Amino acid sequence: MLVNDLSLAEAVMAAAIIVVGGTVEGYGYGLSLGTRWPYTRDMPRLAKAGDPEVWHRLLSTLLGLNSLAILILDPSLLELTGFLLVAITALLGLATLYVLSGKVPSVFQGLHDVLAYSTMLTYLMIYMGMKIGFLQYLLNVPAFHSFYFAIFMGGFVTGQRGFKKAIGYFVLPKTSGQVVWSIHGLAVLILVYTLAITFPEYDIALLLALLQVAVGFMSYQAVNQSASKPGILIPIHQLLSVLIALAIFFTWHIS
C-alpha cells in the first residue's frame, strides 16, 4: 500500500534527521544559517559544500510534505497524530535555534528531541498496521518510559551547553549544565536497569544501551576538549539512540 511505503519513508527520514542533527551539533553548524526559518539564500551552494544544517532543514521540509500526503491519503488517528507531531517538532526545531543563541530555555531542546523520536515511532506504527493510539502504545511499553526520560534529559544537556559551551569536569556538580548532565546519566542508568530486568526480551537494546553509556562518556570528554566541534561521537551517540528505539519497538533479541 502507498500509505505504508510513505510511512516507512517518513520513519526513515525522521531517523535521518535525528542523526543529521547530531552531525550539526558535532561539527558546530548549529547556527550556520542563523535563526531564520525557512532560510533559502545560497542553500544549494551550502548543501553542496556539506553544511549539515542545510540538509537538516531540507529533510525536515520533505518530512512535513510527506506527512501531509499520508494524512490526505488516509485521514485516520495515527496519521493525524503523526502530522501534528511533525508540525510541533518543526516549531520546536525553530525554538532550538534560539536555545543555542541563549534566548530560549534549554527545556525546549529536550521537548524537541522527545517529539522527534515520537514522530519516528508513530510512522513505524502506521507502517506496521497498528490500530491503537500512540499514547496507548507507549503506556503499554514500559521500556520506552525510561528511554524517553533519557532522551529528554539528553536534549536538555544539549540546550544547557548552548553554542560552543563545555560542560566542564567535576566530581560534584556545581553548574546547571553539570546538574542536567548528571540527571541525564542517571536516566541512562535507569534505562539500562529497565532493559536488564526484562532480559532477554530486549537483550539487543540492552547491549546497545551499554555501548551508549561508553559513547556517552567519550562524548562528554569530546565536548570538554572541543566544545565548538566535539566531532563524530555526537552523531554516533544519536545513531545509537535511534537503534535502541528500534530495538525496543521491534523487540529485537538474540535468537
CSV table of C-alpha atoms in Angstrom, one decimal:
chain,number,residue,atom,x,y,z
A,1,MET,CA,0.0,0.0,0.0
A,2,LEU,CA,1.1,3.5,-0.8
A,3,VAL,CA,0.5,4.8,2.7
A,4,ASN,CA,2.7,2.0,4.2
A,5,ASP,CA,5.5,2.8,1.8
A,6,LEU,CA,5.2,6.6,2.5
A,7,SER,CA,5.1,5.9,6.3
A,8,LEU,CA,8.3,3.8,6.1
A,9,ALA,CA,10.0,6.6,4.2
A,10,GLU,CA,8.7,9.0,6.8
A,11,ALA,CA,10.2,6.9,9.7
A,12,VAL,CA,13.5,6.6,7.8
A,13,MET,CA,13.6,10.4,7.2
A,14,ALA,CA,12.7,11.1,10.9
A,15,ALA,CA,15.6,8.9,12.0
A,16,ALA,CA,18.0,10.5,9.5
A,17,ILE,CA,17.0,14.0,10.7
A,18,ILE,CA,17.9,12.9,14.3
A,19,VAL,CA,21.4,11.7,13.2
A,20,VAL,CA,22.0,14.7,10.9
A,21,GLY,CA,21.0,16.9,13.9
A,22,GLY,CA,23.8,15.2,15.8
A,23,THR,CA,26.2,16.0,13.0
A,24,VAL,CA,25.1,19.6,13.1
A,25,GLU,CA,26.0,19.7,16.8
A,26,GLY,CA,29.1,17.6,16.5
A,27,TYR,CA,30.7,19.9,13.8
A,28,GLY,CA,29.5,23.3,15.1
A,29,TYR,CA,26.9,24.1,12.4
A,30,GLY,CA,24.1,24.8,14.9
A,31,LEU,CA,23.7,28.5,13.9
A,32,SER,CA,25.3,28.3,10.5
A,33,LEU,CA,22.1,29.6,8.9
A,34,GLY,CA,21.2,31.9,11.8
A,35,THR,CA,17.8,31.8,13.5
A,36,ARG,CA,15.7,32.4,10.4
A,37,TRP,CA,13.3,29.8,9.1
A,38,PRO,CA,12.9,29.0,6.3
A,39,TYR,CA,16.3,30.0,5.0
A,40,THR,CA,16.6,30.0,1.2
A,41,ARG,CA,19.6,32.1,0.3
A,42,ASP,CA,22.5,30.1,-1.1
A,43,MET,CA,21.1,26.8,0.2
A,44,PRO,CA,22.1,24.8,-2.9
A,45,ARG,CA,25.7,26.1,-2.6
A,46,LEU,CA,25.8,25.5,1.1
A,47,ALA,CA,24.3,22.0,0.7
A,48,LYS,CA,27.0,21.2,-1.9
A,49,ALA,CA,29.6,22.5,0.5
A,50,GLY,CA,28.5,20.0,3.1
A,51,ASP,CA,26.7,22.2,5.6
A,52,PRO,CA,24.6,19.6,7.6
A,53,GLU,CA,22.2,22.2,8.8
A,54,VAL,CA,21.0,22.7,5.2
A,55,TRP,CA,20.4,19.0,4.9
A,56,HIS,CA,18.7,19.0,8.3
A,57,ARG,CA,16.2,21.7,7.1
A,58,LEU,CA,15.7,20.1,3.6
A,59,LEU,CA,14.9,16.7,5.2
A,60,SER,CA,12.5,18.4,7.7
A,61,THR,CA,10.7,20.1,4.8
A,62,LEU,CA,10.3,16.7,3.0
A,63,LEU,CA,9.1,15.2,6.2
A,64,GLY,CA,6.4,17.8,6.5
A,65,LEU,CA,5.2,17.4,2.9
A,66,ASN,CA,5.2,13.6,3.2
A,67,SER,CA,3.2,13.7,6.4
A,68,LEU,CA,0.6,15.8,4.8
A,69,ALA,CA,0.4,13.4,1.8
A,70,ILE,CA,-0.1,10.5,4.2
A,71,LEU,CA,-2.8,12.3,6.1
A,72,ILE,CA,-4.7,13.1,2.8
A,73,LEU,CA,-4.5,9.5,1.6
A,74,ASP,CA,-5.6,8.1,5.0
A,75,PRO,CA,-7.1,10.6,7.4
A,76,SER,CA,-7.0,8.3,10.5
A,77,LEU,CA,-6.0,8.9,14.1
A,78,LEU,CA,-2.3,7.8,13.8
A,79,GLU,CA,-1.9,9.7,10.6
A,80,LEU,CA,-3.3,12.8,12.2
A,81,THR,CA,-1.0,12.2,15.3
A,82,GLY,CA,2.0,11.9,13.0
A,83,PHE,CA,1.1,15.1,11.1
A,84,LEU,CA,0.7,17.1,14.3
A,85,LEU,CA,3.9,15.7,15.8
A,86,VAL,CA,5.8,16.8,12.6
A,87,ALA,CA,4.3,20.3,12.8
A,88,ILE,CA,5.0,20.7,16.5
A,89,THR,CA,8.5,19.3,16.2
A,90,ALA,CA,9.2,21.8,13.4
A,91,LEU,CA,8.1,24.7,15.6
A,92,LEU,CA,10.3,23.4,18.4
A,93,GLY,CA,13.1,23.0,15.9
A,94,LEU,CA,12.9,26.7,15.3
A,95,ALA,CA,12.9,27.2,19.1
A,96,THR,CA,16.1,25.2,19.5
A,97,LEU,CA,17.9,27.7,17.3
A,98,TYR,CA,17.0,30.3,19.9
A,99,VAL,CA,18.1,27.9,22.6
A,100,LEU,CA,21.5,27.8,21.0
A,101,SER,CA,21.6,31.5,20.9
A,102,GLY,CA,20.7,31.7,24.6
A,103,LYS,CA,17.3,33.4,24.1
A,104,VAL,CA,15.0,30.4,25.0
A,105,PRO,CA,15.1,28.0,28.0
A,106,SER,CA,17.0,24.8,27.2
A,107,VAL,CA,14.0,22.6,28.2
A,108,PHE,CA,12.7,23.3,24.6
A,109,GLN,CA,15.6,21.2,23.2
A,110,GLY,CA,14.6,18.3,25.4
A,111,LEU,CA,11.0,18.5,24.2
A,112,HIS,CA,12.1,18.8,20.6
A,113,ASP,CA,14.1,15.5,20.9
A,114,VAL,CA,11.1,13.7,22.5
A,115,LEU,CA,8.8,14.8,19.7
A,116,ALA,CA,11.4,13.8,17.0
A,117,TYR,CA,11.5,10.2,18.3
A,118,SER,CA,7.7,10.2,18.7
A,119,THR,CA,7.4,11.1,15.1
A,120,MET,CA,9.6,8.2,14.0
A,121,LEU,CA,7.8,5.7,16.2
A,122,THR,CA,4.3,6.9,15.1
A,123,TYR,CA,5.1,6.3,11.4
A,124,LEU,CA,6.6,2.9,12.2
A,125,MET,CA,3.3,2.1,13.9
A,126,ILE,CA,1.4,3.2,10.7
A,127,TYR,CA,3.8,1.1,8.6
A,128,MET,CA,3.2,-2.0,10.8
A,129,GLY,CA,-0.5,-1.5,10.6
A,130,MET,CA,-1.0,-1.0,14.3
A,131,LYS,CA,-4.5,0.2,15.2
A,132,ILE,CA,-4.0,1.7,18.7
A,133,GLY,CA,-3.2,5.3,19.6
A,134,PHE,CA,0.4,6.4,20.1
A,135,LEU,CA,0.0,7.3,23.8
A,136,GLN,CA,-1.8,4.0,24.5
A,137,TYR,CA,1.1,2.2,22.8
A,138,LEU,CA,3.7,4.0,25.0
A,139,LEU,CA,1.7,3.2,28.1
A,140,ASN,CA,1.9,-0.5,27.2
A,141,VAL,CA,5.7,-0.5,26.7
A,142,PRO,CA,7.5,0.4,30.0
A,143,ALA,CA,10.9,0.3,28.3
A,144,PHE,CA,10.0,3.5,26.4
A,145,HIS,CA,9.2,5.3,29.7
A,146,SER,CA,12.9,5.3,30.8
A,147,PHE,CA,14.0,5.7,27.2
A,148,TYR,CA,12.1,8.9,26.8
A,149,PHE,CA,13.4,10.2,30.2
A,150,ALA,CA,16.9,9.7,28.9
A,151,ILE,CA,16.2,11.3,25.5
A,152,PHE,CA,14.6,14.3,27.2
A,153,MET,CA,17.5,14.9,29.5
A,154,GLY,CA,20.0,14.3,26.6
A,155,GLY,CA,18.3,17.2,24.7
A,156,PHE,CA,18.3,19.2,27.9
A,157,VAL,CA,22.1,18.7,28.1
A,158,THR,CA,22.5,20.0,24.6
A,159,GLY,CA,20.4,23.0,25.4
A,160,GLN,CA,22.3,23.7,28.5
A,161,ARG,CA,25.6,23.6,26.5
A,162,GLY,CA,24.1,26.1,24.1
A,163,PHE,CA,26.5,27.1,21.4
A,164,LYS,CA,30.2,26.2,21.9
A,165,LYS,CA,30.0,25.7,25.7
A,166,ALA,CA,31.8,22.9,27.5
A,167,ILE,CA,30.1,21.0,30.4
A,168,GLY,CA,33.3,21.0,32.5
A,169,TYR,CA,35.0,18.3,34.6
A,170,PHE,CA,33.5,17.8,38.0
A,171,VAL,CA,33.1,15.5,41.0
A,172,LEU,CA,30.1,17.1,42.5
A,173,PRO,CA,28.0,19.2,40.0
A,174,LYS,CA,28.3,22.9,40.5
A,175,THR,CA,26.7,24.5,37.4
A,176,SER,CA,23.3,23.9,36.0
A,177,GLY,CA,24.8,22.2,33.0
A,178,GLN,CA,26.6,19.7,35.2
A,179,VAL,CA,23.4,19.0,37.2
A,180,VAL,CA,21.5,18.4,34.0
A,181,TRP,CA,24.3,16.1,32.7
A,182,SER,CA,24.2,14.2,35.9
A,183,ILE,CA,20.5,13.6,35.7
A,184,HIS,CA,20.9,12.5,32.1
A,185,GLY,CA,23.4,10.0,33.3
A,186,LEU,CA,21.0,8.7,35.9
A,187,ALA,CA,18.3,8.5,33.3
A,188,VAL,CA,20.5,6.3,31.1
A,189,LEU,CA,21.3,4.0,34.1
A,190,ILE,CA,17.5,3.7,34.7
A,191,LEU,CA,17.1,2.7,31.1
A,192,VAL,CA,19.8,0.1,31.4
A,193,TYR,CA,18.2,-1.3,34.5
A,194,THR,CA,14.8,-1.4,32.9
A,195,LEU,CA,16.1,-3.3,29.9
A,196,ALA,CA,18.1,-5.6,32.1
A,197,ILE,CA,15.1,-6.7,34.3
A,198,THR,CA,13.2,-7.7,31.1
A,199,PHE,CA,16.1,-9.9,29.9
A,200,PRO,CA,16.1,-11.5,27.3
A,201,GLU,CA,13.2,-9.7,25.7
A,202,TYR,CA,15.2,-6.6,25.0
A,203,ASP,CA,18.8,-8.0,25.0
A,204,ILE,CA,19.9,-6.2,21.9
A,205,ALA,CA,18.5,-2.9,23.2
A,206,LEU,CA,20.4,-3.6,26.4
A,207,LEU,CA,23.7,-4.2,24.6
A,208,LEU,CA,23.2,-1.0,22.6
A,209,ALA,CA,22.4,0.9,25.8
A,210,LEU,CA,25.6,-0.3,27.4
A,211,LEU,CA,27.5,0.7,24.3
A,212,GLN,CA,25.7,4.1,24.5
A,213,VAL,CA,27.0,4.6,28.1
A,214,ALA,CA,30.6,4.2,26.8
A,215,VAL,CA,30.0,6.5,23.8
A,216,GLY,CA,28.2,9.0,26.2
A,217,PHE,CA,31.3,9.3,28.4
A,218,MET,CA,33.5,9.7,25.3
A,219,SER,CA,31.2,12.4,24.0
A,220,TYR,CA,31.4,14.1,27.4
A,221,GLN,CA,35.2,14.1,27.0
A,222,ALA,CA,35.0,15.4,23.5
A,223,VAL,CA,32.7,18.2,24.4
A,224,ASN,CA,35.1,19.3,27.2
A,225,GLN,CA,38.1,19.1,24.9
A,226,SER,CA,36.5,20.9,21.9
A,227,ALA,CA,33.1,22.4,22.9
A,228,SER,CA,32.5,24.0,19.5
A,229,LYS,CA,33.3,20.9,17.4
A,230,PRO,CA,33.2,17.7,19.6
A,231,GLY,CA,33.1,15.7,16.3
A,232,ILE,CA,31.8,12.3,15.1
A,233,LEU,CA,30.9,11.0,18.5
A,234,ILE,CA,27.8,13.2,18.7
A,235,PRO,CA,26.1,11.8,15.6
A,236,ILE,CA,27.2,8.3,16.7
A,237,HIS,CA,25.5,8.9,20.1
A,238,GLN,CA,22.3,9.9,18.3
A,239,LEU,CA,22.5,6.9,15.9
A,240,LEU,CA,22.8,4.5,18.9
A,241,SER,CA,19.7,6.2,20.4
A,242,VAL,CA,17.8,5.6,17.2
A,243,LEU,CA,18.9,1.9,17.2
A,244,ILE,CA,17.8,1.5,20.8
A,245,ALA,CA,14.4,2.9,20.0
A,246,LEU,CA,14.1,0.5,17.0
A,247,ALA,CA,15.3,-2.5,19.1
A,248,ILE,CA,12.6,-1.8,21.7
A,249,PHE,CA,9.9,-1.2,19.1
A,250,PHE,CA,10.6,-4.3,17.2
A,251,THR,CA,11.7,-6.3,20.3
A,252,TRP,CA,14.9,-7.3,18.6
A,253,HIS,CA,16.6,-10.1,20.5
A,254,ILE,CA,19.4,-12.6,20.1
A,255,SER,CA,17.9,-15.9,19.0
